[in-house]
Amino acid sequence: MKRRFFKLLSLALSVLMLSSCAVFDTRSETDKVVDDIKTLGESPDDNYRTWYEVFVYSYCDSDGDGIGDINGLVSKLDYLDALGITGIWLMPVHPSTTYHKYNVTDYYEIDSAYGTLEDFDKLISECHNRGIKLIMDLVINHSGSEHKWFKEATDYLRALEEGAEPSEADCKYVGYYNFKKGAAASGFSQVNGTDYVYESRFSYDMPDLNLSNENVRAEIEDVVKFWLDKGVDGFRLDAAKEFFYGSIDKNVEVLSWVQKTVTDINKDAYLVAEVWDSFGTVRDYYESGITSIFNYPFGDSSGKIISVLRGAGQPLAVKTYAEALVKADKAYRENNPDYIDAPFLSNHDVGRIASFVGSNEEKMKLAGAMNLFMSGSAFVYYGEEIGMTGAGNDPSKRAPMYWNAERDGGTTNLPPECSLPDEYVCGSLEEQIDNHNSVYSYYRQAIAIRNALPVISHGIPSVETALNKECISAHRKTWDEEECIIIYNINGEAAEVDLSDYADWSLAASLSANGEGIALEGEMLKLSAFGAAVLVPTKD
Ligand code: CA
């Protein structure tokens, strides 16, 4: 009798457990919101993507030596996929004499600390399996001083007989760099044991390549072909402003040449150049026809997004944001009608967004949305999505991804001379992942909105004058037949936006920075402090 009772009980429990799977939704609140957002639509498979910059060294260590590696990154692709990332920019992965690897000593290999070419092949295919594109840093302004080209050139110069002139016929590599006789002035370094100097704008161990030399160009062509043939989807061009020191015209010519060289091999390849300069200069470089240039005038601590957030609560400061978006788009588009903007907030050189806004979580979140809701290819710097801080020397801007508070499970060692903040105010990924109000969950939603409404990334902006007032920043985007209106409350207090003239529009998505609701109540849009909303035309 007793036995039968327990049998029945266990049967009843099994039924209950089975049915509970069907009845109870096990998704987190953020999962549900993101799934709802995804029903709005999806982005085409083009180069207007949501990119993520990875410093492999500090991302994820797969083999316990404390240095991040390619296989570690592969193990995090599901994480990035869930975050909504559709493209990865890898900082240099080639053999190098420095931890950051911008001194390349072999353009055809993977640094052994990071892995092997086979690991890299696997990374490409695992990215592509998930619809994620992969671009690599292409460092052509300079090689490493330990590159065989430079070593052979300097060995040759040292062996020259007194009074003899160097000849490319004897050693072609002397033409690869900018050698000259004389004292080492600023931007030049001495070839030890000779009276020659060489151009080295960044550092003695980064000799500038002579990009007017045909052999150098042939080498670069071989390099890009090698990686494109492997399946890499494009390149980030390091230090484009320094190709020819002080000459925009010559640099524009190099960029045009790279663009043509790369797209002749793969017409869909994506190129984004680093021109770390003001609005007018970025605009001038678009004459090269290069697809994308990082939008420094909007990113970094001095860029438009952060400066507007610093002026939060001041109507005049807020008013300029939508106007600046329109002005930049017009100017860039005029110089290259096919340009794709490349907004970012932070990268490995400029420090982390959380440090720019005094670790104010609400501002950090809205800054993230303002970046992700810009047109073009938006870039997120690893760790930005969990509000990591990082400022000071370069290694401190490149700290280990903060996976969990125990700093285990793939967490890397610190790069040399990196100092960590006393605490990360937003916590580790593990502490944020199930919290609907975390920076991480906010980024997931913001990226989902960007990916689901391609008019956000593809649209041409215009100021929505009727709504762009007080501390409300509003702009419209238009792409083919599609439109949206993006509204930010750039203020620490809740606001109401009168939408009585927008009866044909609906609230498609919103982002709350403080957990308080955002809703369209009748004709009034209620926007919480630092809230963001996206309106779309109501479908019949
Ligand atoms: Ca490792």
XYZ file of C-alpha atoms and ligand atoms in Angstrom:
541
model
C 0.000 0.000 0.000
C 2.747 2.367 1.055
C 4.728 1.468 -2.026
C 1.843 2.170 -4.307
C 1.363 5.545 -2.673
C 4.995 6.541 -3.349
C 4.741 5.323 -6.907
C 1.720 7.486 -7.428
C 3.403 10.385 -5.702
C 6.477 10.165 -7.888
C 4.276 9.869 -10.969
C 2.346 12.960 -9.897
C 5.621 14.817 -9.296
C 6.927 13.848 -12.734
C 3.766 15.100 -14.372
C 3.981 18.304 -12.365
C 7.633 18.828 -13.354
C 6.941 18.120 -17.020
C 3.990 20.436 -17.123
C 5.864 23.160 -15.232
C 8.403 23.229 -18.048
C 5.615 24.012 -20.416
C 3.823 26.465 -18.158
C 6.596 28.450 -16.508
C 8.748 30.625 -18.717
C 12.329 30.085 -17.594
C 13.666 33.084 -19.500
C 15.044 36.013 -17.523
C 13.251 39.346 -17.708
C 15.950 40.634 -20.063
C 15.635 37.509 -22.247
C 11.925 38.201 -22.604
C 12.425 41.867 -23.449
C 15.149 41.007 -25.965
C 12.984 38.288 -27.555
C 10.168 40.830 -27.888
C 12.511 43.364 -29.455
C 13.679 40.757 -31.962
C 10.138 40.455 -33.307
C 10.429 44.035 -34.620
C 12.694 42.929 -37.453
C 16.295 42.212 -38.314
C 19.288 43.842 -39.938
C 20.458 42.906 -43.417
C 23.741 40.999 -43.684
C 25.846 44.005 -44.731
C 28.609 46.094 -43.196
C 26.350 48.172 -40.940
C 26.989 46.017 -37.924
C 27.418 46.021 -34.169
C 31.137 45.528 -33.660
C 33.086 44.555 -30.572
C 36.749 45.389 -30.101
C 38.733 42.573 -28.497
C 42.183 42.774 -26.948
C 42.929 39.054 -27.027
C 45.600 39.341 -24.306
C 43.040 40.464 -21.734
C 39.929 38.640 -22.889
C 39.891 34.960 -22.015
C 42.678 32.495 -21.240
C 41.977 28.931 -22.363
C 45.177 27.171 -21.275
C 45.948 28.613 -17.849
C 49.107 30.553 -18.735
C 47.397 33.804 -17.767
C 47.455 35.305 -21.256
C 44.257 35.538 -23.230
C 44.244 33.540 -26.447
C 42.325 32.750 -29.615
C 40.739 29.618 -28.142
C 39.635 31.643 -25.127
C 37.879 34.066 -27.452
C 36.261 31.162 -29.309
C 34.853 29.959 -25.987
C 33.171 33.352 -25.509
C 31.520 33.586 -28.925
C 28.204 32.346 -27.535
C 28.395 35.115 -24.950
C 29.002 37.705 -27.686
C 26.268 36.230 -29.844
C 23.800 36.511 -26.946
C 24.905 40.119 -26.446
C 23.919 40.768 -30.065
C 27.414 41.373 -31.426
C 27.608 40.863 -35.199
C 31.256 41.740 -35.821
C 34.574 41.480 -33.989
C 37.608 43.713 -34.413
C 40.725 41.942 -33.214
C 43.593 44.097 -32.054
C 46.871 42.748 -33.552
C 47.401 39.022 -33.144
C 50.676 38.686 -35.067
C 54.035 37.846 -33.475
C 55.371 40.933 -31.763
C 57.900 42.101 -29.190
C 55.329 44.006 -27.116
C 52.321 42.903 -25.081
C 49.964 45.077 -27.198
C 51.410 43.626 -30.431
C 51.426 46.785 -32.516
C 55.088 46.019 -33.326
C 54.538 43.279 -35.863
C 57.487 40.983 -36.599
C 55.624 38.600 -38.962
C 52.449 39.575 -40.784
C 51.625 35.972 -41.708
C 51.595 34.300 -38.307
C 49.743 34.296 -35.006
C 51.716 35.172 -31.887
C 52.431 31.901 -30.100
C 51.075 33.316 -26.826
C 47.722 33.695 -28.589
C 47.689 30.379 -30.436
C 48.215 29.043 -33.934
C 46.974 29.606 -37.465
C 44.764 26.539 -36.965
C 43.210 28.173 -33.897
C 42.650 31.262 -35.980
C 40.965 29.272 -38.756
C 38.659 27.841 -36.129
C 37.898 31.337 -34.827
C 36.911 32.464 -38.329
C 34.609 29.517 -38.908
C 33.058 29.709 -35.430
C 32.401 33.443 -35.962
C 30.853 32.808 -39.346
C 28.702 29.977 -37.948
C 27.121 32.603 -35.713
C 26.795 35.302 -38.393
C 29.620 37.284 -36.794
C 32.149 38.976 -39.085
C 35.803 39.203 -38.113
C 38.170 42.051 -38.956
C 41.827 42.358 -37.987
C 44.044 45.260 -37.137
C 46.239 46.023 -40.153
C 49.347 47.841 -38.959
C 51.047 49.275 -42.032
C 52.285 52.637 -40.788
C 55.203 50.816 -39.215
C 56.596 47.362 -38.662
C 58.302 46.155 -35.526
C 62.027 46.856 -35.350
C 62.553 43.091 -34.996
C 60.869 42.431 -38.338
C 63.292 40.804 -40.776
C 62.808 43.682 -43.233
C 64.153 46.185 -40.741
C 66.861 43.901 -39.397
C 68.191 43.180 -42.899
C 68.053 46.876 -43.833
C 69.945 47.990 -40.735
C 72.470 45.130 -40.973
C 73.109 46.267 -44.532
C 73.576 49.899 -43.484
C 76.000 48.844 -40.762
C 78.010 46.821 -43.292
C 78.212 49.644 -45.835
C 81.740 50.758 -46.652
C 82.578 54.269 -45.629
C 81.369 56.791 -48.186
C 79.211 54.255 -50.068
C 75.565 55.149 -50.732
C 72.875 52.580 -49.822
C 71.271 50.940 -52.843
C 67.970 49.090 -53.106
C 69.619 46.937 -55.756
C 71.917 45.563 -53.038
C 69.302 45.380 -50.280
C 65.710 46.103 -51.257
C 64.738 46.525 -47.605
C 66.578 49.856 -47.268
C 63.795 51.219 -49.438
C 61.138 49.876 -47.041
C 61.877 52.507 -44.392
C 62.764 56.190 -44.308
C 66.497 56.209 -43.638
C 68.599 59.323 -43.916
C 71.945 60.563 -42.729
C 72.043 62.964 -39.850
C 71.194 63.451 -36.213
C 68.053 61.853 -34.752
C 65.596 64.729 -34.551
C 62.103 64.361 -33.113
C 60.280 61.428 -34.762
C 63.555 59.764 -35.791
C 65.863 57.234 -34.150
C 69.489 56.340 -34.694
C 70.572 53.166 -36.488
C 73.107 52.038 -33.933
C 76.655 51.884 -35.238
C 75.945 54.147 -38.247
C 75.365 57.803 -38.990
C 71.896 56.947 -40.320
C 68.567 57.686 -38.676
C 65.126 56.303 -39.494
C 61.639 57.695 -39.149
C 59.899 56.284 -36.070
C 57.012 58.543 -35.108
C 55.637 56.366 -32.310
C 58.704 54.703 -30.873
C 62.233 53.588 -31.772
C 60.939 50.008 -32.044
C 58.212 50.974 -34.531
C 60.075 52.089 -37.671
C 57.725 53.843 -40.114
C 57.293 51.965 -43.369
C 57.884 53.870 -46.619
C 54.424 53.590 -48.146
C 55.537 55.173 -51.421
C 57.847 52.205 -52.045
C 56.375 49.800 -54.610
C 57.844 46.749 -52.912
C 56.249 47.744 -49.614
C 52.900 48.101 -51.342
C 53.346 44.675 -52.944
C 54.088 43.212 -49.491
C 50.920 44.802 -48.059
C 48.902 43.477 -50.970
C 50.213 39.968 -50.266
C 49.393 40.311 -46.575
C 45.792 41.440 -47.093
C 45.276 38.736 -49.707
C 46.588 36.080 -47.321
C 44.104 36.993 -44.595
C 41.159 37.666 -46.908
C 41.766 34.247 -48.489
C 41.598 32.782 -44.988
C 38.149 34.275 -44.613
C 38.814 37.452 -42.651
C 36.100 40.013 -43.452
C 38.198 43.158 -43.488
C 40.634 45.316 -41.584
C 40.938 48.132 -39.116
C 43.662 50.446 -40.402
C 45.911 51.557 -37.614
C 47.370 55.088 -37.515
C 46.172 56.254 -40.950
C 46.960 59.847 -40.024
C 50.628 58.971 -39.593
C 51.202 57.143 -42.912
C 52.946 60.237 -44.236
C 53.591 62.503 -41.315
C 51.760 65.799 -41.789
C 50.405 65.112 -45.290
C 46.665 64.583 -45.561
C 46.878 64.362 -49.371
C 49.392 61.528 -49.325
C 47.496 59.696 -46.588
C 44.260 60.014 -48.521
C 46.017 58.442 -51.499
C 47.204 55.500 -49.367
C 43.707 54.950 -47.998
C 42.267 54.998 -51.536
C 44.857 52.459 -52.561
C 44.140 50.164 -49.594
C 40.386 50.418 -50.178
C 40.816 49.442 -53.826
C 43.376 46.720 -53.104
C 41.129 45.087 -50.505
C 37.798 45.400 -52.299
C 39.335 44.153 -55.567
C 40.009 40.915 -53.691
C 36.706 40.833 -51.797
C 34.095 43.422 -52.763
C 32.225 42.902 -49.464
C 35.258 43.401 -47.244
C 34.950 46.094 -44.600
C 37.574 48.737 -43.856
C 37.651 51.178 -40.975
C 40.490 53.640 -40.499
C 41.843 55.271 -37.390
C 42.183 59.002 -37.989
C 42.465 60.340 -34.470
C 41.572 63.943 -35.169
C 38.928 66.653 -35.301
C 35.719 66.732 -37.314
C 37.201 68.706 -40.227
C 40.102 66.298 -40.625
C 37.944 63.178 -40.458
C 35.746 64.768 -43.127
C 38.804 65.423 -45.344
C 39.942 61.806 -45.057
C 36.578 60.601 -46.371
C 37.684 61.941 -49.767
C 39.787 58.774 -49.978
C 36.652 56.699 -50.524
C 37.498 54.603 -47.463
C 34.321 52.946 -46.184
C 34.609 53.955 -42.540
C 36.640 56.221 -40.287
C 36.227 56.084 -36.524
C 34.089 59.019 -35.494
C 36.463 60.536 -32.946
C 34.459 63.790 -32.853
C 31.638 61.823 -31.164
C 33.680 59.308 -29.166
C 36.351 59.625 -26.504
C 36.070 61.760 -23.360
C 36.047 65.002 -25.354
C 33.593 63.800 -28.013
C 30.057 64.988 -28.576
C 28.268 62.216 -26.659
C 30.205 62.685 -23.444
C 30.195 66.477 -23.695
C 26.405 66.491 -24.096
C 26.051 64.170 -21.103
C 28.339 66.445 -19.095
C 25.887 69.218 -19.927
C 22.938 67.059 -18.862
C 20.087 69.163 -17.511
C 21.181 72.240 -19.490
C 18.823 72.757 -22.450
C 21.377 74.584 -24.581
C 23.957 71.798 -24.243
C 21.348 69.154 -25.058
C 19.959 71.031 -28.068
C 23.236 70.731 -29.980
C 23.324 66.930 -30.060
C 20.841 66.230 -32.850
C 22.269 69.166 -34.817
C 25.763 67.708 -34.510
C 24.570 64.325 -35.799
C 23.107 65.960 -38.896
C 26.124 68.170 -39.510
C 28.591 65.264 -39.317
C 26.505 63.026 -41.547
C 26.127 65.722 -44.222
C 29.818 66.560 -44.249
C 31.049 62.962 -44.321
C 28.466 61.928 -46.913
C 29.413 64.827 -49.157
C 32.988 63.536 -49.333
C 32.011 59.879 -49.666
C 28.357 59.144 -50.554
C 28.932 55.450 -49.669
C 30.505 56.107 -46.293
C 29.470 54.088 -43.252
C 29.977 56.017 -40.048
C 31.992 54.249 -37.330
C 30.917 55.579 -33.953
C 32.504 54.388 -30.714
C 32.702 55.609 -27.140
C 35.971 54.164 -26.011
C 38.822 52.014 -27.252
C 42.191 50.692 -26.135
C 43.821 54.125 -26.500
C 41.343 56.550 -24.987
C 40.200 54.903 -21.785
C 36.830 53.623 -20.720
C 33.460 55.323 -20.895
C 32.624 54.590 -17.256
C 35.653 56.646 -16.241
C 34.481 59.574 -18.389
C 31.178 59.949 -16.533
C 32.444 59.486 -12.978
C 31.055 55.944 -12.871
C 27.514 57.374 -12.989
C 25.615 54.291 -14.121
C 22.679 56.144 -15.662
C 24.929 58.340 -17.796
C 27.045 55.332 -18.699
C 23.954 53.536 -19.962
C 22.574 56.434 -21.956
C 26.013 57.068 -23.478
C 25.967 53.416 -24.574
C 22.569 53.857 -26.221
C 23.580 57.138 -27.882
C 26.581 55.368 -29.407
C 24.640 52.267 -30.440
C 21.809 54.337 -31.910
C 24.168 56.249 -34.184
C 24.057 55.424 -37.878
C 26.766 53.245 -39.385
C 28.844 50.523 -37.778
C 28.836 51.043 -34.027
C 31.786 49.762 -31.991
C 31.737 48.542 -28.392
C 35.032 48.129 -26.530
C 35.242 44.842 -24.592
C 34.165 45.385 -20.986
C 32.191 48.498 -21.877
C 29.060 46.364 -21.776
C 29.648 45.704 -18.072
C 30.693 49.254 -17.205
C 34.355 48.533 -16.513
C 36.371 51.616 -15.636
C 39.928 52.130 -16.865
C 42.078 55.210 -17.241
C 45.683 56.300 -16.805
C 48.459 54.501 -18.660
C 47.643 52.392 -21.713
C 47.763 48.964 -20.000
C 45.197 50.193 -17.440
C 42.783 50.893 -20.297
C 43.296 47.277 -21.412
C 42.596 45.441 -18.164
C 41.396 41.820 -18.021
C 37.748 41.301 -18.898
C 35.966 41.117 -15.556
C 34.130 37.827 -15.952
C 33.569 37.169 -12.258
C 34.567 38.457 -8.835
C 36.746 35.396 -8.144
C 38.760 36.231 -11.281
C 38.837 32.612 -12.373
C 37.324 30.706 -15.290
C 39.441 32.182 -18.058
C 40.211 35.521 -16.429
C 43.632 36.672 -17.635
C 46.546 38.167 -15.759
C 47.059 41.915 -15.874
C 49.051 43.317 -18.800
C 52.426 44.729 -17.659
C 52.044 47.917 -15.575
C 48.261 47.721 -15.621
C 46.617 48.949 -12.451
C 43.061 48.002 -11.607
C 40.592 50.383 -10.017
C 39.853 49.770 -6.299
C 36.548 48.322 -7.403
C 34.420 48.062 -10.499
C 31.287 49.860 -9.360
C 29.020 47.911 -11.718
C 30.406 44.529 -10.712
C 31.522 41.575 -12.809
C 29.583 40.041 -15.657
C 28.525 37.180 -13.362
C 27.050 39.667 -10.906
C 25.195 41.544 -13.668
C 23.994 38.868 -16.004
C 20.722 38.072 -14.182
C 20.012 41.624 -13.079
C 17.569 43.289 -15.440
C 18.774 46.746 -14.376
C 22.498 46.106 -14.857
C 24.649 47.855 -17.445
C 25.040 44.481 -19.146
C 21.285 43.940 -19.504
C 20.908 47.501 -20.746
C 23.549 46.967 -23.431
C 21.890 43.742 -24.503
C 18.602 45.546 -24.967
C 20.192 48.546 -26.712
C 22.030 46.263 -29.141
C 18.871 44.226 -29.729
C 16.987 47.414 -30.631
C 19.767 48.495 -32.987
C 19.824 45.087 -34.687
C 16.035 44.762 -34.924
C 15.418 48.199 -36.448
C 17.918 48.599 -39.311
C 16.677 52.143 -39.927
C 18.712 53.036 -36.804
C 22.022 51.947 -38.366
C 21.187 52.764 -42.009
C 19.116 55.923 -41.635
C 20.066 59.491 -42.484
C 19.431 61.752 -39.488
C 17.462 64.985 -39.342
C 16.661 67.131 -36.310
C 13.126 66.522 -35.052
C 12.632 70.202 -34.362
C 9.182 69.939 -32.805
C 10.452 67.597 -30.082
C 14.050 68.758 -29.731
C 13.669 71.129 -26.815
C 14.475 71.586 -23.154
C 16.519 68.518 -22.169
C 14.891 66.306 -24.770
C 17.074 65.476 -27.762
C 15.118 64.146 -30.719
C 16.117 63.192 -34.229
C 14.504 61.304 -37.055
C 16.162 58.738 -39.295
C 15.078 57.884 -42.796
C 16.136 54.848 -44.812
C 14.281 53.874 -47.971
C 10.649 53.684 -46.883
C 11.489 53.299 -43.214
C 11.593 55.932 -40.515
C 12.142 56.185 -36.801
C 12.402 58.938 -34.228
C 14.924 58.600 -31.425
C 14.247 60.537 -28.244
C 16.649 60.965 -25.316
C 15.952 62.549 -21.972
C 19.359 64.033 -21.221
C 18.514 64.983 -17.705
C 18.581 63.462 -14.227
C 14.835 64.059 -13.864
C 11.895 62.364 -15.512
C 10.216 64.213 -18.384
C 7.024 64.159 -20.392
C 7.080 64.573 -24.147
C 3.909 65.761 -25.829
C 3.308 63.533 -28.860
C -0.118 64.916 -29.780
C 1.213 65.771 -33.260
C 2.544 62.218 -33.645
C -0.698 60.273 -33.616
C 0.558 57.946 -36.370
C 3.611 56.909 -34.401
C 4.061 54.127 -31.861
C 6.585 53.466 -29.139
C 8.620 50.585 -30.617
C 11.235 50.254 -27.898
C 12.626 52.044 -24.888
C 15.569 51.904 -22.532
C 15.294 52.823 -18.893
C 18.539 53.832 -17.223
C 17.174 53.752 -13.658
C 14.589 50.959 -13.738
C 11.627 53.346 -13.811
C 9.159 52.734 -16.586
C 8.925 54.479 -19.927
C 5.489 54.499 -21.514
C 3.298 56.216 -24.018
C 0.195 57.224 -22.048
C -2.307 58.703 -24.424
C -0.413 61.476 -26.178
C 2.239 61.769 -23.482
C 5.530 59.925 -23.596
C 6.753 59.456 -20.045
C 10.523 59.267 -20.070
C 12.428 58.421 -16.917
C 15.723 60.166 -16.100
C 18.295 59.492 -18.838
C 15.664 57.429 -20.642
C 15.660 56.652 -24.349
C 12.746 55.853 -26.660
C 12.391 54.845 -30.287
C 9.205 55.660 -32.172
C 8.215 54.092 -35.485
C 5.243 54.805 -37.752
C 2.219 52.781 -36.641
C 1.596 49.867 -38.980
C -1.957 49.577 -40.329
Ca 46.624 31.492 -22.710
